[in-house]
mmCIF file of N, CA and C in Angstrom:
data_model
loop_
_atom_site.group_PDB
_atom_site.id
_atom_site.type_symbol
_atom_site.label_atom_id
_atom_site.label_comp_id
_atom_site.label_asym_id
_atom_site.label_seq_id
_atom_site.Cartn_x
_atom_site.Cartn_y
_atom_site.Cartn_z
ATOM 1 N N MET A 26 118.377 52.790 96.501
ATOM 2 C CA MET A 26 116.836 52.488 96.241
ATOM 3 C C MET A 26 116.263 51.463 97.942
ATOM 4 N N PHE A 27 116.933 50.669 98.014
ATOM 5 C CA PHE A 27 116.452 49.663 99.040
ATOM 6 C C PHE A 27 116.223 50.637 100.601
ATOM 7 N N ASP A 28 117.481 51.248 100.495
ATOM 8 C CA ASP A 28 117.926 52.139 101.820
ATOM 9 C C ASP A 28 116.274 52.843 102.039
ATOM 10 N N SER A 29 116.389 53.640 100.802
ATOM 11 C CA SER A 29 115.218 54.742 100.963
ATOM 12 C C SER A 29 113.604 54.252 101.291
ATOM 13 N N ALA A 30 113.695 53.128 100.724
ATOM 14 C CA ALA A 30 112.440 52.058 100.723
ATOM 15 C C ALA A 30 112.388 51.380 102.480
ATOM 16 N N VAL A 31 113.145 51.129 103.196
ATOM 17 C CA VAL A 31 113.254 50.632 104.158
ATOM 18 C C VAL A 31 113.051 51.907 105.194
ATOM 19 N N ALA A 32 113.740 52.998 104.920
ATOM 20 C CA ALA A 32 113.472 54.187 105.764
ATOM 21 C C ALA A 32 112.165 54.675 105.745
ATOM 22 N N TRP A 33 111.431 54.796 104.523
ATOM 23 C CA TRP A 33 109.999 55.230 104.705
ATOM 24 C C TRP A 33 109.291 54.100 105.142
ATOM 25 N N LEU A 34 109.383 53.021 104.884
ATOM 26 C CA LEU A 34 108.359 52.138 105.669
ATOM 27 C C LEU A 34 108.701 52.117 106.829
ATOM 28 N N THR A 35 109.608 52.064 107.957
ATOM 29 C CA THR A 35 110.226 52.378 109.239
ATOM 30 C C THR A 35 109.286 53.595 109.750
ATOM 31 N N ALA A 36 109.481 55.057 109.015
ATOM 32 C CA ALA A 36 108.897 55.865 109.262
ATOM 33 C C ALA A 36 107.213 55.493 109.594
ATOM 34 N N GLN A 37 106.825 54.770 108.925
ATOM 35 C CA GLN A 37 105.541 54.578 108.881
ATOM 36 C C GLN A 37 105.005 53.525 110.011
ATOM 37 N N GLY A 38 106.187 53.015 110.630
ATOM 38 C CA GLY A 38 105.700 51.780 111.272
ATOM 39 C C GLY A 38 105.770 50.333 110.796
ATOM 40 N N ARG A 39 105.946 50.127 109.775
ATOM 41 C CA ARG A 39 105.830 49.190 108.742
ATOM 42 C C ARG A 39 106.817 48.451 108.677
ATOM 43 N N THR A 40 107.482 47.826 109.641
ATOM 44 C CA THR A 40 108.887 47.208 109.716
ATOM 45 C C THR A 40 108.861 45.419 109.166
ATOM 46 N N GLY A 41 107.662 44.931 109.335
ATOM 47 C CA GLY A 41 107.547 43.619 108.733
ATOM 48 C C GLY A 41 108.190 43.105 107.630
ATOM 49 N N GLN A 42 107.956 43.928 106.551
ATOM 50 C CA GLN A 42 108.471 43.497 105.160
ATOM 51 C C GLN A 42 110.130 43.403 105.086
ATOM 52 N N TRP A 43 110.824 44.529 105.550
ATOM 53 C CA TRP A 43 112.081 44.384 105.240
ATOM 54 C C TRP A 43 112.893 44.808 106.592
ATOM 55 N N GLY A 44 112.253 44.837 107.548
ATOM 56 C CA GLY A 44 112.969 45.273 108.899
ATOM 57 C C GLY A 44 112.978 46.771 109.204
ATOM 58 N N SER A 45 113.986 47.086 109.945
ATOM 59 C CA SER A 45 114.314 48.591 110.043
ATOM 60 C C SER A 45 115.735 49.275 109.929
ATOM 61 N N GLU A 46 116.590 47.857 109.352
ATOM 62 C CA GLU A 46 117.769 48.181 109.251
ATOM 63 C C GLU A 46 118.123 48.296 107.588
ATOM 64 N N PRO A 47 118.628 50.104 107.404
ATOM 65 C CA PRO A 47 119.368 49.698 106.027
ATOM 66 C C PRO A 47 119.934 48.574 105.319
ATOM 67 N N PHE A 48 119.535 47.914 104.057
ATOM 68 C CA PHE A 48 119.944 47.196 103.047
ATOM 69 C C PHE A 48 121.416 47.345 103.155
ATOM 70 N N SER A 49 121.996 48.554 103.091
ATOM 71 C CA SER A 49 123.588 48.883 103.088
ATOM 72 C C SER A 49 124.019 47.943 104.161
ATOM 73 N N THR A 50 123.398 48.371 105.184
ATOM 74 C CA THR A 50 124.551 47.832 106.218
ATOM 75 C C THR A 50 124.242 46.117 106.559
ATOM 76 N N ASP A 51 123.570 45.174 105.713
ATOM 77 C CA ASP A 51 123.548 44.046 106.068
ATOM 78 C C ASP A 51 124.640 43.147 104.891
ATOM 79 N N PRO A 52 125.337 42.538 105.218
ATOM 80 C CA PRO A 52 126.353 41.925 103.928
ATOM 81 C C PRO A 52 125.728 41.108 103.584
ATOM 82 N N ALA A 53 124.750 40.282 103.711
ATOM 83 C CA ALA A 53 123.715 39.353 103.058
ATOM 84 C C ALA A 53 123.060 39.998 101.894
ATOM 85 N N ARG A 54 122.226 41.352 102.401
ATOM 86 C CA ARG A 54 121.315 41.750 101.507
ATOM 87 C C ARG A 54 122.146 42.582 100.621
ATOM 88 N N VAL A 55 123.496 42.990 100.840
ATOM 89 C CA VAL A 55 124.254 43.423 99.851
ATOM 90 C C VAL A 55 124.609 42.654 98.698
ATOM 91 N N ALA A 56 125.091 41.503 99.283
ATOM 92 C CA ALA A 56 125.456 40.267 98.381
ATOM 93 C C ALA A 56 124.578 39.861 97.664
ATOM 94 N N ARG A 57 122.983 39.586 98.130
ATOM 95 C CA ARG A 57 122.198 39.162 97.010
ATOM 96 C C ARG A 57 121.589 40.222 95.906
ATOM 97 N N VAL A 58 121.882 41.610 96.338
ATOM 98 C CA VAL A 58 121.791 42.707 95.392
ATOM 99 C C VAL A 58 122.962 42.518 94.229
ATOM 100 N N GLY A 59 123.716 42.213 94.659
ATOM 101 C CA GLY A 59 125.021 42.497 93.628
ATOM 102 C C GLY A 59 125.005 40.586 92.660
ATOM 103 N N GLU A 60 124.624 39.629 93.745
ATOM 104 C CA GLU A 60 123.961 38.725 92.776
ATOM 105 C C GLU A 60 122.814 39.101 91.286
ATOM 106 N N TRP A 61 122.259 39.659 92.001
ATOM 107 C CA TRP A 61 120.905 40.043 91.099
ATOM 108 C C TRP A 61 121.377 40.971 90.028
ATOM 109 N N ALA A 62 122.500 41.912 90.098
ATOM 110 C CA ALA A 62 122.838 42.687 89.251
ATOM 111 C C ALA A 62 123.752 41.939 88.114
ATOM 112 N N GLU A 63 124.411 40.938 89.081
ATOM 113 C CA GLU A 63 125.310 40.019 87.796
ATOM 114 C C GLU A 63 124.314 38.964 87.077
ATOM 115 N N SER A 64 123.010 38.592 87.734
ATOM 116 C CA SER A 64 122.296 37.683 86.953
ATOM 117 C C SER A 64 121.888 38.166 85.376
ATOM 118 N N GLY A 65 121.807 39.105 85.221
ATOM 119 C CA GLY A 65 121.251 39.651 83.706
ATOM 120 C C GLY A 65 119.708 39.869 83.885
ATOM 121 N N GLY A 66 118.980 39.854 85.395
ATOM 122 C CA GLY A 66 117.483 40.028 85.188
ATOM 123 C C GLY A 66 117.781 40.932 86.058
ATOM 124 N N MET A 67 118.505 41.978 86.020
ATOM 125 C CA MET A 67 118.058 43.539 86.882
ATOM 126 C C MET A 67 117.767 44.681 85.893
ATOM 127 N N ARG A 68 116.582 45.356 85.949
ATOM 128 C CA ARG A 68 116.044 46.441 85.087
ATOM 129 C C ARG A 68 116.128 47.766 86.067
ATOM 130 N N ILE A 69 116.904 48.585 85.567
ATOM 131 C CA ILE A 69 116.832 49.754 86.297
ATOM 132 C C ILE A 69 116.129 51.167 85.597
ATOM 133 N N ALA A 70 115.401 51.594 86.352
ATOM 134 C CA ALA A 70 114.190 52.613 85.539
ATOM 135 C C ALA A 70 115.094 54.055 86.030
ATOM 136 N N GLU A 71 115.209 54.848 85.179
ATOM 137 C CA GLU A 71 115.562 56.455 85.519
ATOM 138 C C GLU A 71 114.774 57.448 85.045
ATOM 139 N N LEU A 72 114.647 58.245 86.120
ATOM 140 C CA LEU A 72 113.819 59.750 86.101
ATOM 141 C C LEU A 72 114.893 60.661 86.280
ATOM 142 N N ASP A 73 114.834 61.856 85.045
ATOM 143 C CA ASP A 73 115.800 63.101 85.354
ATOM 144 C C ASP A 73 117.135 62.188 85.302
ATOM 145 N N GLY A 74 117.749 61.481 84.658
ATOM 146 C CA GLY A 74 119.158 61.170 84.423
ATOM 147 C C GLY A 74 119.320 60.083 86.146
ATOM 148 N N GLU A 75 118.522 59.671 86.870
ATOM 149 C CA GLU A 75 118.990 59.335 88.370
ATOM 150 C C GLU A 75 118.156 57.908 88.277
ATOM 151 N N PRO A 76 119.011 56.919 88.692
ATOM 152 C CA PRO A 76 117.893 55.676 88.953
ATOM 153 C C PRO A 76 117.037 55.920 90.165
ATOM 154 N N ALA A 77 115.676 55.525 89.710
ATOM 155 C CA ALA A 77 114.710 55.689 90.255
ATOM 156 C C ALA A 77 113.923 54.459 90.976
ATOM 157 N N GLY A 78 114.285 53.060 90.069
ATOM 158 C CA GLY A 78 113.768 51.832 90.917
ATOM 159 C C GLY A 78 114.199 50.822 89.986
ATOM 160 N N CYS A 79 114.104 49.782 90.623
ATOM 161 C CA CYS A 79 114.944 48.204 90.046
ATOM 162 C C CYS A 79 113.661 47.127 90.144
ATOM 163 N N LEU A 80 113.793 46.548 89.303
ATOM 164 C CA LEU A 80 113.103 45.236 88.907
ATOM 165 C C LEU A 80 114.167 44.208 88.429
ATOM 166 N N VAL A 81 113.695 42.914 89.172
ATOM 167 C CA VAL A 81 114.977 42.000 89.083
ATOM 168 C C VAL A 81 113.765 40.688 88.504
ATOM 169 N N LEU A 82 114.408 40.291 87.359
ATOM 170 C CA LEU A 82 113.528 39.051 86.819
ATOM 171 C C LEU A 82 114.373 37.735 86.769
ATOM 172 N N GLY A 83 113.856 36.516 87.546
ATOM 173 C CA GLY A 83 114.561 35.394 87.130
ATOM 174 C C GLY A 83 113.791 34.654 87.785
ATOM 175 N N PRO A 84 114.556 33.005 88.441
ATOM 176 C CA PRO A 84 113.758 31.961 88.589
ATOM 177 C C PRO A 84 112.874 31.949 90.073
ATOM 178 N N ALA A 85 111.917 31.741 90.075
ATOM 179 C CA ALA A 85 110.913 32.028 91.286
ATOM 180 C C ALA A 85 111.979 31.314 92.513
ATOM 181 N N LEU A 86 111.185 31.999 93.534
ATOM 182 C CA LEU A 86 112.382 31.664 94.588
ATOM 183 C C LEU A 86 111.795 30.352 95.279
ATOM 184 N N PRO A 87 112.629 29.728 96.097
ATOM 185 C CA PRO A 87 112.658 28.366 96.341
ATOM 186 C C PRO A 87 111.369 28.190 97.162
ATOM 187 N N TYR A 88 110.770 29.078 97.806
ATOM 188 C CA TYR A 88 109.485 28.843 98.984
ATOM 189 C C TYR A 88 108.050 28.945 97.924
ATOM 190 N N ILE A 89 108.367 29.054 96.719
ATOM 191 C CA ILE A 89 107.133 29.284 95.658
ATOM 192 C C ILE A 89 106.783 28.019 95.148
ATOM 193 N N THR A 90 105.473 27.492 94.915
ATOM 194 C CA THR A 90 105.253 26.668 94.132
ATOM 195 C C THR A 90 105.518 26.650 93.071
ATOM 196 N N PRO A 91 106.258 25.840 92.041
ATOM 197 C CA PRO A 91 106.568 25.938 90.768
ATOM 198 C C PRO A 91 105.319 26.186 89.804
ATOM 199 N N ALA A 92 105.655 26.959 88.900
ATOM 200 C CA ALA A 92 104.789 27.442 87.933
ATOM 201 C C ALA A 92 104.584 26.086 86.825
ATOM 202 N N PRO A 93 103.434 25.809 86.413
ATOM 203 C CA PRO A 93 103.024 24.671 85.785
ATOM 204 C C PRO A 93 103.376 24.659 84.263
ATOM 205 N N GLU A 94 103.712 25.884 83.632
ATOM 206 C CA GLU A 94 104.229 26.393 82.610
ATOM 207 C C GLU A 94 105.170 27.597 82.767
ATOM 208 N N PRO A 95 105.852 27.774 81.554
ATOM 209 C CA PRO A 95 106.916 28.718 81.799
ATOM 210 C C PRO A 95 106.417 30.267 81.892
ATOM 211 N N GLU A 96 107.264 30.732 82.935
ATOM 212 C CA GLU A 96 106.614 32.446 83.358
ATOM 213 C C GLU A 96 107.997 33.157 83.086
ATOM 214 N N VAL A 97 107.446 34.496 83.675
ATOM 215 C CA VAL A 97 108.306 35.342 83.855
ATOM 216 C C VAL A 97 108.296 35.651 85.445
ATOM 217 N N TYR A 98 109.050 35.909 86.155
ATOM 218 C CA TYR A 98 108.839 35.658 87.225
ATOM 219 C C TYR A 98 109.739 37.270 87.907
ATOM 220 N N VAL A 99 109.072 37.979 89.000
ATOM 221 C CA VAL A 99 109.423 38.876 89.441
ATOM 222 C C VAL A 99 110.019 38.746 90.833
ATOM 223 N N ARG A 100 111.368 38.884 90.938
ATOM 224 C CA ARG A 100 111.919 38.425 92.144
ATOM 225 C C ARG A 100 112.180 39.932 93.270
ATOM 226 N N CYS A 101 111.869 40.943 92.586
ATOM 227 C CA CYS A 101 112.161 42.183 93.268
ATOM 228 C C CYS A 101 111.383 43.023 92.637
ATOM 229 N N LEU A 102 110.989 44.077 93.143
ATOM 230 C CA LEU A 102 110.565 45.785 92.856
ATOM 231 C C LEU A 102 110.809 46.310 93.922
ATOM 232 N N VAL A 103 111.221 47.552 93.381
ATOM 233 C CA VAL A 103 111.373 48.478 94.467
ATOM 234 C C VAL A 103 111.672 49.788 93.763
ATOM 235 N N VAL A 104 111.193 50.791 94.285
ATOM 236 C CA VAL A 104 111.216 52.020 93.929
ATOM 237 C C VAL A 104 111.702 53.207 94.787
ATOM 238 N N ASP A 105 113.079 53.904 94.455
ATOM 239 C CA ASP A 105 113.109 54.767 95.246
ATOM 240 C C ASP A 105 112.354 55.958 95.861
ATOM 241 N N ARG A 106 112.429 56.228 96.926
ATOM 242 C CA ARG A 106 111.129 57.091 97.435
ATOM 243 C C ARG A 106 111.225 58.300 97.350
ATOM 244 N N ARG A 107 112.406 59.101 96.715
ATOM 245 C CA ARG A 107 112.544 60.101 95.906
ATOM 246 C C ARG A 107 111.742 60.536 94.713
ATOM 247 N N PHE A 108 111.002 59.558 94.276
ATOM 248 C CA PHE A 108 110.034 59.506 93.167
ATOM 249 C C PHE A 108 108.653 58.660 93.300
ATOM 250 N N PRO A 109 108.135 59.320 94.540
ATOM 251 C CA PRO A 109 107.097 58.716 94.606
ATOM 252 C C PRO A 109 105.812 59.200 93.872
ATOM 253 N N GLY A 110 104.763 58.486 93.496
ATOM 254 C CA GLY A 110 103.890 58.369 92.730
ATOM 255 C C GLY A 110 104.195 59.090 91.187
ATOM 256 N N ARG A 111 105.231 58.184 90.712
ATOM 257 C CA ARG A 111 105.784 58.834 89.555
ATOM 258 C C ARG A 111 105.579 58.032 88.494
ATOM 259 N N GLY A 112 104.978 56.600 88.762
ATOM 260 C CA GLY A 112 104.853 55.562 87.920
ATOM 261 C C GLY A 112 106.055 54.806 87.392
ATOM 262 N N VAL A 113 106.830 54.849 88.542
ATOM 263 C CA VAL A 113 108.089 54.062 88.387
ATOM 264 C C VAL A 113 107.688 52.721 88.329
ATOM 265 N N GLY A 114 106.969 52.172 89.571
ATOM 266 C CA GLY A 114 106.576 50.572 89.740
ATOM 267 C C GLY A 114 105.884 50.044 88.613
ATOM 268 N N ALA A 115 104.957 51.131 88.198
ATOM 269 C CA ALA A 115 104.186 50.773 86.968
ATOM 270 C C ALA A 115 104.894 50.466 85.660
ATOM 271 N N ALA A 116 105.776 51.276 85.554
ATOM 272 C CA ALA A 116 106.550 50.970 84.623
ATOM 273 C C ALA A 116 107.483 49.782 84.516
ATOM 274 N N LEU A 117 108.233 49.732 85.369
ATOM 275 C CA LEU A 117 108.994 48.353 85.581
ATOM 276 C C LEU A 117 107.972 47.222 85.342
ATOM 277 N N LEU A 118 107.019 47.348 85.953
ATOM 278 C CA LEU A 118 106.106 45.939 85.463
ATOM 279 C C LEU A 118 105.754 46.012 84.423
ATOM 280 N N GLU A 119 105.498 47.147 83.804
ATOM 281 C CA GLU A 119 105.214 46.916 81.945
ATOM 282 C C GLU A 119 106.139 46.163 81.527
ATOM 283 N N ARG A 120 107.353 46.481 81.623
ATOM 284 C CA ARG A 120 108.687 45.961 81.363
ATOM 285 C C ARG A 120 108.755 44.343 81.544
ATOM 286 N N ALA A 121 108.317 43.754 82.572
ATOM 287 C CA ALA A 121 108.115 42.341 82.749
ATOM 288 C C ALA A 121 106.956 42.048 81.950
ATOM 289 N N ARG A 122 106.139 42.493 81.900
ATOM 290 C CA ARG A 122 104.980 42.069 80.713
ATOM 291 C C ARG A 122 105.268 41.854 79.454
ATOM 292 N N ALA A 123 105.943 42.899 78.826
ATOM 293 C CA ALA A 123 106.333 43.418 77.686
ATOM 294 C C ALA A 123 107.667 42.031 77.454
ATOM 295 N N GLU A 124 108.509 41.881 78.466
ATOM 296 C CA GLU A 124 109.646 40.824 78.178
ATOM 297 C C GLU A 124 108.998 39.582 77.812
ATOM 298 N N ALA A 125 107.949 39.342 78.683
ATOM 299 C CA ALA A 125 107.162 38.076 78.716
ATOM 300 C C ALA A 125 106.466 37.900 77.484
ATOM 301 N N ALA A 126 105.711 38.840 76.678
ATOM 302 C CA ALA A 126 104.844 38.845 75.494
ATOM 303 C C ALA A 126 106.298 38.670 74.482
ATOM 304 N N GLU A 127 107.494 38.999 74.370
ATOM 305 C CA GLU A 127 108.405 39.092 73.756
ATOM 306 C C GLU A 127 108.704 37.486 73.396
ATOM 307 N N GLN A 128 109.014 36.959 74.533
ATOM 308 C CA GLN A 128 109.282 35.275 74.943
ATOM 309 C C GLN A 128 108.137 34.580 74.418
ATOM 310 N N GLY A 129 107.190 34.852 74.452
ATOM 311 C CA GLY A 129 105.785 34.001 74.267
ATOM 312 C C GLY A 129 105.299 33.599 75.083
ATOM 313 N N ILE A 130 105.622 34.034 76.516
ATOM 314 C CA ILE A 130 105.284 33.432 77.704
ATOM 315 C C ILE A 130 103.802 34.204 78.049
ATOM 316 N N ALA A 131 103.079 33.505 78.673
ATOM 317 C CA ALA A 131 101.950 34.018 79.125
ATOM 318 C C ALA A 131 101.735 34.027 80.567
ATOM 319 N N LEU A 132 102.677 33.886 81.362
ATOM 320 C CA LEU A 132 102.215 34.018 82.880
ATOM 321 C C LEU A 132 103.661 35.173 83.314
ATOM 322 N N VAL A 133 102.925 35.850 84.131
ATOM 323 C CA VAL A 133 103.942 36.643 85.303
ATOM 324 C C VAL A 133 103.401 36.638 86.299
ATOM 325 N N ARG A 134 104.560 36.165 87.098
ATOM 326 C CA ARG A 134 104.292 35.855 88.944
ATOM 327 C C ARG A 134 104.753 36.945 89.196
ATOM 328 N N VAL A 135 104.739 37.565 90.532
ATOM 329 C CA VAL A 135 105.300 37.893 91.718
ATOM 330 C C VAL A 135 105.058 37.693 93.239
ATOM 331 N N ASP A 136 105.896 37.562 94.182
ATOM 332 C CA ASP A 136 105.319 37.416 95.275
ATOM 333 C C ASP A 136 105.870 38.597 96.472
ATOM 334 N N CYS A 137 104.988 38.783 97.089
ATOM 335 C CA CYS A 137 105.043 39.776 98.224
ATOM 336 C C CYS A 137 104.858 39.873 99.536
ATOM 337 N N TYR A 138 105.299 40.701 100.569
ATOM 338 C CA TYR A 138 104.878 40.856 101.584
ATOM 339 C C TYR A 138 103.364 41.233 101.889
ATOM 340 N N ALA A 139 102.643 40.526 102.640
ATOM 341 C CA ALA A 139 101.211 40.415 103.024
ATOM 342 C C ALA A 139 100.865 40.800 104.148
ATOM 343 N N GLY A 140 101.576 41.283 104.991
ATOM 344 C CA GLY A 140 101.448 41.596 106.473
ATOM 345 C C GLY A 140 100.599 42.842 106.356
ATOM 346 N N ASP A 141 101.012 43.269 107.709
ATOM 347 C CA ASP A 141 100.505 44.860 108.026
ATOM 348 C C ASP A 141 99.411 45.021 107.570
ATOM 349 N N ASP A 142 98.574 45.804 106.928
ATOM 350 C CA ASP A 142 97.734 46.306 106.111
ATOM 351 C C ASP A 142 96.892 45.653 104.868
ATOM 352 N N GLY A 143 98.395 44.759 104.005
ATOM 353 C CA GLY A 143 98.156 44.518 102.940
ATOM 354 C C GLY A 143 98.058 45.223 101.740
ATOM 355 N N ARG A 144 98.428 46.408 102.141
ATOM 356 C CA ARG A 144 98.778 47.457 100.694
ATOM 357 C C ARG A 144 99.408 46.948 99.807
ATOM 358 N N LEU A 145 100.799 46.137 99.907
ATOM 359 C CA LEU A 145 101.671 45.611 98.946
ATOM 360 C C LEU A 145 100.596 45.040 98.069
ATOM 361 N N VAL A 146 99.880 43.964 98.516
ATOM 362 C CA VAL A 146 99.275 43.031 97.745
ATOM 363 C C VAL A 146 98.273 43.666 96.980
ATOM 364 N N ARG A 147 97.747 44.879 97.741
ATOM 365 C CA ARG A 147 96.370 45.742 96.761
ATOM 366 C C ARG A 147 97.114 46.414 95.724
ATOM 367 N N TYR A 148 98.354 46.863 95.996
ATOM 368 C CA TYR A 148 99.065 47.462 94.821
ATOM 369 C C TYR A 148 99.345 46.610 93.472
ATOM 370 N N TYR A 149 99.792 45.425 94.078
ATOM 371 C CA TYR A 149 99.893 44.501 92.708
ATOM 372 C C TYR A 149 98.866 44.171 92.377
ATOM 373 N N GLU A 150 97.579 44.138 92.643
ATOM 374 C CA GLU A 150 96.429 43.554 92.369
ATOM 375 C C GLU A 150 96.126 44.973 91.447
ATOM 376 N N SER A 151 96.323 46.341 91.823
ATOM 377 C CA SER A 151 95.881 47.012 90.886
ATOM 378 C C SER A 151 96.802 47.462 89.573
ATOM 379 N N GLN A 152 97.741 46.758 89.756
ATOM 380 C CA GLN A 152 98.541 46.432 88.169
ATOM 381 C C GLN A 152 98.376 45.338 87.460
ATOM 382 N N GLY A 153 97.068 44.439 87.886
ATOM 383 C CA GLY A 153 96.415 43.674 86.951
ATOM 384 C C GLY A 153 97.011 42.088 87.218
ATOM 385 N N PHE A 154 97.349 42.178 88.567
ATOM 386 C CA PHE A 154 97.729 40.575 89.197
ATOM 387 C C PHE A 154 96.515 40.203 90.079
ATOM 388 N N THR A 155 96.326 39.011 90.277
ATOM 389 C CA THR A 155 95.264 38.527 90.689
ATOM 390 C C THR A 155 95.792 37.540 91.987
ATOM 391 N N SER A 156 95.604 37.372 93.215
ATOM 392 C CA SER A 156 96.088 36.752 94.076
ATOM 393 C C SER A 156 95.717 35.230 93.751
ATOM 394 N N ALA A 157 97.262 34.584 93.994
ATOM 395 C CA ALA A 157 97.243 32.925 93.687
ATOM 396 C C ALA A 157 97.285 32.137 94.652
ATOM 397 N N GLU A 158 97.705 32.743 95.726
ATOM 398 C CA GLU A 158 97.953 31.510 96.811
ATOM 399 C C GLU A 158 98.935 31.984 98.373
ATOM 400 N N PRO A 159 98.419 32.025 99.699
ATOM 401 C CA PRO A 159 98.998 32.752 100.621
ATOM 402 C C PRO A 159 100.383 31.859 100.947
ATOM 403 N N PHE A 160 101.354 32.327 101.683
ATOM 404 C CA PHE A 160 102.526 31.391 101.752
ATOM 405 C C PHE A 160 103.268 31.926 103.052
ATOM 406 N N THR A 161 103.805 31.278 103.865
ATOM 407 C CA THR A 161 104.523 31.909 104.916
ATOM 408 C C THR A 161 106.351 31.489 104.949
ATOM 409 N N VAL A 162 107.049 32.181 105.096
ATOM 410 C CA VAL A 162 108.330 31.684 105.228
ATOM 411 C C VAL A 162 108.840 32.291 106.742
ATOM 412 N N GLY A 163 108.828 31.185 107.424
ATOM 413 C CA GLY A 163 109.006 31.368 108.967
ATOM 414 C C GLY A 163 107.692 32.008 109.366
ATOM 415 N N GLU A 164 107.710 33.344 110.128
ATOM 416 C CA GLU A 164 106.530 34.084 110.521
ATOM 417 C C GLU A 164 106.463 35.479 109.462
ATOM 418 N N TRP A 165 107.243 35.095 108.442
ATOM 419 C CA TRP A 165 106.934 36.339 107.255
ATOM 420 C C TRP A 165 105.432 35.726 106.391
ATOM 421 N N PRO A 166 104.373 36.764 106.543
ATOM 422 C CA PRO A 166 103.639 36.469 105.631
ATOM 423 C C PRO A 166 103.398 36.856 103.913
ATOM 424 N N GLY A 167 103.470 36.077 103.122
ATOM 425 C CA GLY A 167 103.624 36.469 101.579
ATOM 426 C C GLY A 167 102.132 36.061 100.920
ATOM 427 N N ARG A 168 102.404 36.679 99.807
ATOM 428 C CA ARG A 168 101.091 36.356 98.932
ATOM 429 C C ARG A 168 102.097 36.170 97.343
ATOM 430 N N LEU A 169 101.752 34.896 96.659
ATOM 431 C CA LEU A 169 102.132 34.839 95.588
ATOM 432 C C LEU A 169 100.734 35.580 94.685
ATOM 433 N N LEU A 170 101.049 36.084 93.663
ATOM 434 C CA LEU A 170 100.188 36.656 92.584
ATOM 435 C C LEU A 170 100.736 36.257 91.232
ATOM 436 N N GLU A 171 99.605 36.567 90.650
ATOM 437 C CA GLU A 171 99.943 36.136 88.753
ATOM 438 C C GLU A 171 99.074 36.765 87.888
ATOM 439 N N MET A 172 99.644 37.059 86.849
ATOM 440 C CA MET A 172 98.598 37.704 85.794
ATOM 441 C C MET A 172 99.279 36.878 84.444
ATOM 442 N N ARG A 173 97.772 36.637 83.456
ATOM 443 C CA ARG A 173 97.939 36.126 82.588
ATOM 444 C C ARG A 173 97.821 37.264 81.431
ATOM 445 N N LEU A 174 98.818 37.132 80.492
ATOM 446 C CA LEU A 174 98.930 37.820 79.287
ATOM 447 C C LEU A 174 97.804 37.588 78.009
#
C-alpha cells in the first residue's frame, strides 16, 4: 500500500510527503510498519478480498503538542492506489471515530503533510477535521487536525 502511494505521489511530482523511494526499500520504514502491526493499533480495510487501506491508531507522535484530554490519534492512514475513489480512507477514518465513541473519547486527532498544494490537509478537512496548528519536523511542513465527536 505504501509503495503504491509513493509511486502515485512521485508520478505527480509530489515527493515532499514521503520521498520517491518505495517504503519496502527502506529498512527503517519497514521496521516502523512492523511495529505498527505489532502494536495492536493497525486496522486494514479490504475490498474484494484484497487489502485496500491501512489505519494506525496509537499515541501522538513526539513532535505533536500533547492533547489536554484523552484522544484517539491517527498515526497513519494510507490507501492502496489500486482502489482510488472507493471511500477506503473515509471508511477507515469512520472506524477511528467509532473506536473513540466506543471508548467515550470526544477527540480524534491526526497530523499530515501540509506542503505542496495542501491537498492532504483539505482531504482531512473534507472528512470533518479542523485545522489545529501547523508544525515542522526539520524542513517537513505538517499540520495537526482535530475532530470533536
